[in-house]
Amino acid sequence: MKGLFASILILMTASACASTKLYPYCNVFIGTACFGMKSGDEYKYTSQVDFRIYEIKLSSEDEVNIYSGYHPASFDYEGAYLSKERVNGYLVSALKVDNQRHRILIEPVGKRAPSVDINISMSSGDKGLIIEFIKSFRSCTRTKLETACKDDILLQSVVL
């Protein structure tokens, strides 16, 4: 009976999010941040001792890989068009790798929290869908009992 209830809840949630192009507020929580996924998007989640990886395929076939952990790959701050902008206690940096690939790094300021390294590969040409996905990111703080996320768009200054 519990399995049937869980299946119905998942189907109701997916169909409620599927009706619009806009991404939902936050339905995936990654510690430092949260983001929205809508019906048709897929993701694979891998968890290791000190990091997590989310491999996301949007309904547009664009791909987003997210690393959440304490040791992100080195970032080219000098080549970035956005470098260490302070947003809600985090530093946001963004780099256009080429016409189809972008990289965004979210780092905590003065606290022991994981960084979030976002790698975007746009192949569909639907820039609007990727922008809506990026704008769904919110900053979060986590305690043992709860995760609290802010209403402000974390990646407001990111331009694709």
Coordinates of C-alpha atoms in Angstrom, one line a residue:
M1 CA 0.0 0.0 0.0
K2 CA 2.9 2.4 0.8
G3 CA 4.4 1.7 -2.6
L4 CA 1.1 2.6 -4.4
F5 CA 0.8 5.8 -2.4
A6 CA 4.4 6.8 -3.3
S7 CA 3.8 6.1 -7.0
I8 CA 0.6 8.2 -7.0
L9 CA 2.4 11.1 -5.3
I10 CA 5.3 10.9 -7.8
L11 CA 2.9 10.9 -10.8
M12 CA 0.9 13.8 -9.3
T13 CA 4.1 15.8 -8.7
A14 CA 5.5 15.2 -12.2
S15 CA 2.2 16.1 -14.0
A16 CA 1.8 19.3 -11.9
C17 CA 5.3 20.5 -13.0
A18 CA 4.9 19.5 -16.7
S19 CA 2.4 22.1 -17.8
T20 CA 4.6 25.1 -18.1
K21 CA 7.9 26.0 -19.6
L22 CA 9.1 27.6 -16.3
Y23 CA 11.1 25.4 -14.0
P24 CA 9.7 24.7 -10.5
Y25 CA 11.0 26.5 -7.5
C26 CA 13.2 23.9 -5.8
N27 CA 12.7 20.1 -5.9
V28 CA 16.3 18.9 -5.9
F29 CA 18.4 19.9 -2.8
I30 CA 22.2 19.6 -3.0
G31 CA 23.2 21.1 0.4
T32 CA 24.6 24.5 -0.6
A33 CA 21.8 25.1 -3.2
C34 CA 18.6 23.7 -4.7
F35 CA 17.2 23.8 -8.2
G36 CA 14.1 22.8 -10.1
M37 CA 13.6 19.9 -12.4
K38 CA 10.4 19.5 -14.5
S39 CA 8.7 16.6 -16.1
G40 CA 10.8 15.2 -19.0
D41 CA 14.1 16.1 -17.3
E42 CA 16.2 13.2 -16.2
Y43 CA 19.1 12.9 -13.8
K44 CA 21.6 10.4 -12.5
Y45 CA 22.9 10.9 -9.0
T46 CA 26.2 9.5 -7.8
S47 CA 27.3 9.9 -4.2
Q48 CA 30.8 9.3 -2.9
V49 CA 32.4 9.9 0.6
D50 CA 32.9 13.7 0.2
F51 CA 31.2 14.7 -3.0
R52 CA 28.0 14.2 -5.1
I53 CA 27.6 14.3 -8.9
Y54 CA 24.3 15.0 -10.7
E55 CA 24.2 14.2 -14.4
I56 CA 21.2 16.0 -15.8
K57 CA 19.6 15.7 -19.2
L58 CA 17.0 18.4 -19.8
S59 CA 13.9 17.7 -21.9
S60 CA 15.6 19.8 -24.6
E61 CA 18.5 17.2 -24.7
D62 CA 20.9 19.8 -23.2
E63 CA 23.2 18.4 -20.5
V64 CA 24.2 19.8 -17.1
N65 CA 26.7 18.1 -14.8
I66 CA 26.8 19.3 -11.2
Y67 CA 29.5 18.5 -8.7
S68 CA 28.8 19.3 -5.1
G69 CA 31.8 18.8 -2.8
Y70 CA 34.9 20.3 -1.2
H71 CA 37.4 19.9 -4.1
P72 CA 36.1 21.3 -7.4
A73 CA 38.3 21.4 -10.4
S74 CA 40.5 24.5 -10.8
F75 CA 38.6 27.5 -12.2
D76 CA 39.9 30.1 -14.7
Y77 CA 38.9 33.3 -12.8
E78 CA 40.9 35.5 -15.1
G79 CA 39.0 34.3 -18.2
A80 CA 35.6 34.5 -16.4
Y81 CA 33.0 37.1 -17.2
L82 CA 31.7 36.9 -13.7
S83 CA 34.3 36.4 -10.9
K84 CA 33.4 35.9 -7.2
E85 CA 30.3 37.9 -7.1
R86 CA 28.8 37.8 -3.6
V87 CA 25.3 36.4 -3.4
N88 CA 23.7 35.3 -0.2
G89 CA 26.9 34.3 1.5
Y90 CA 28.4 32.6 -1.6
L91 CA 30.8 33.6 -4.3
V92 CA 29.4 33.0 -7.8
S93 CA 31.8 32.8 -10.8
A94 CA 30.9 32.1 -14.5
L95 CA 32.9 31.2 -17.5
K96 CA 31.9 30.8 -21.2
V97 CA 34.1 27.9 -22.3
D98 CA 32.9 28.1 -25.9
N99 CA 29.6 28.8 -27.8
Q100 CA 28.0 25.6 -26.4
R101 CA 29.7 25.1 -23.0
H102 CA 29.5 27.2 -19.8
R103 CA 30.8 26.7 -16.3
I104 CA 29.5 28.1 -13.1
L105 CA 31.2 27.8 -9.7
I106 CA 29.4 28.5 -6.4
E107 CA 31.7 28.8 -3.4
P108 CA 30.9 29.4 0.2
V109 CA 32.3 32.5 2.0
G110 CA 33.9 31.9 5.3
K111 CA 32.1 28.6 6.2
R112 CA 32.7 24.9 5.8
A113 CA 30.3 24.0 3.1
P114 CA 30.6 22.3 -0.2
S115 CA 31.2 24.1 -3.5
V116 CA 28.9 23.6 -6.4
D117 CA 30.5 23.3 -9.9
I118 CA 28.0 23.4 -12.8
N119 CA 29.0 22.5 -16.3
I120 CA 26.5 23.2 -19.0
S121 CA 26.6 21.7 -22.5
M122 CA 24.0 23.4 -24.8
S123 CA 23.2 21.4 -28.0
S124 CA 19.6 22.2 -28.7
G125 CA 19.8 25.9 -29.4
D126 CA 16.9 26.5 -26.9
K127 CA 18.8 29.0 -24.8
G128 CA 15.6 30.1 -23.0
L129 CA 15.1 26.6 -21.5
I130 CA 18.7 26.5 -20.1
I131 CA 18.2 30.1 -18.7
E132 CA 15.0 29.0 -17.0
F133 CA 16.8 26.0 -15.5
I134 CA 19.7 28.2 -14.3
K135 CA 17.3 30.8 -12.8
S136 CA 15.7 28.0 -10.7
F137 CA 18.9 27.8 -8.5
R138 CA 18.5 29.1 -4.9
S139 CA 21.1 29.3 -2.1
C140 CA 20.5 27.1 0.9
T141 CA 21.8 26.5 4.4
R142 CA 21.6 23.1 6.0
T143 CA 21.5 22.0 9.6
K144 CA 21.0 18.5 11.0
L145 CA 17.2 19.0 11.1
E146 CA 16.4 21.2 8.1
T147 CA 17.4 22.8 4.8
A148 CA 16.4 26.4 4.4
C149 CA 16.6 28.1 1.0
K150 CA 16.3 31.7 0.1
D151 CA 13.8 33.2 -2.4
D152 CA 16.5 35.2 -4.2
I153 CA 17.8 33.7 -7.5
L154 CA 21.3 32.6 -6.8
L155 CA 22.6 32.8 -10.4
Q156 CA 20.8 36.1 -11.4
S157 CA 24.0 37.5 -12.9
V158 CA 24.9 34.5 -15.1
V159 CA 24.6 35.2 -18.8
L160 CA 24.6 32.4 -21.3

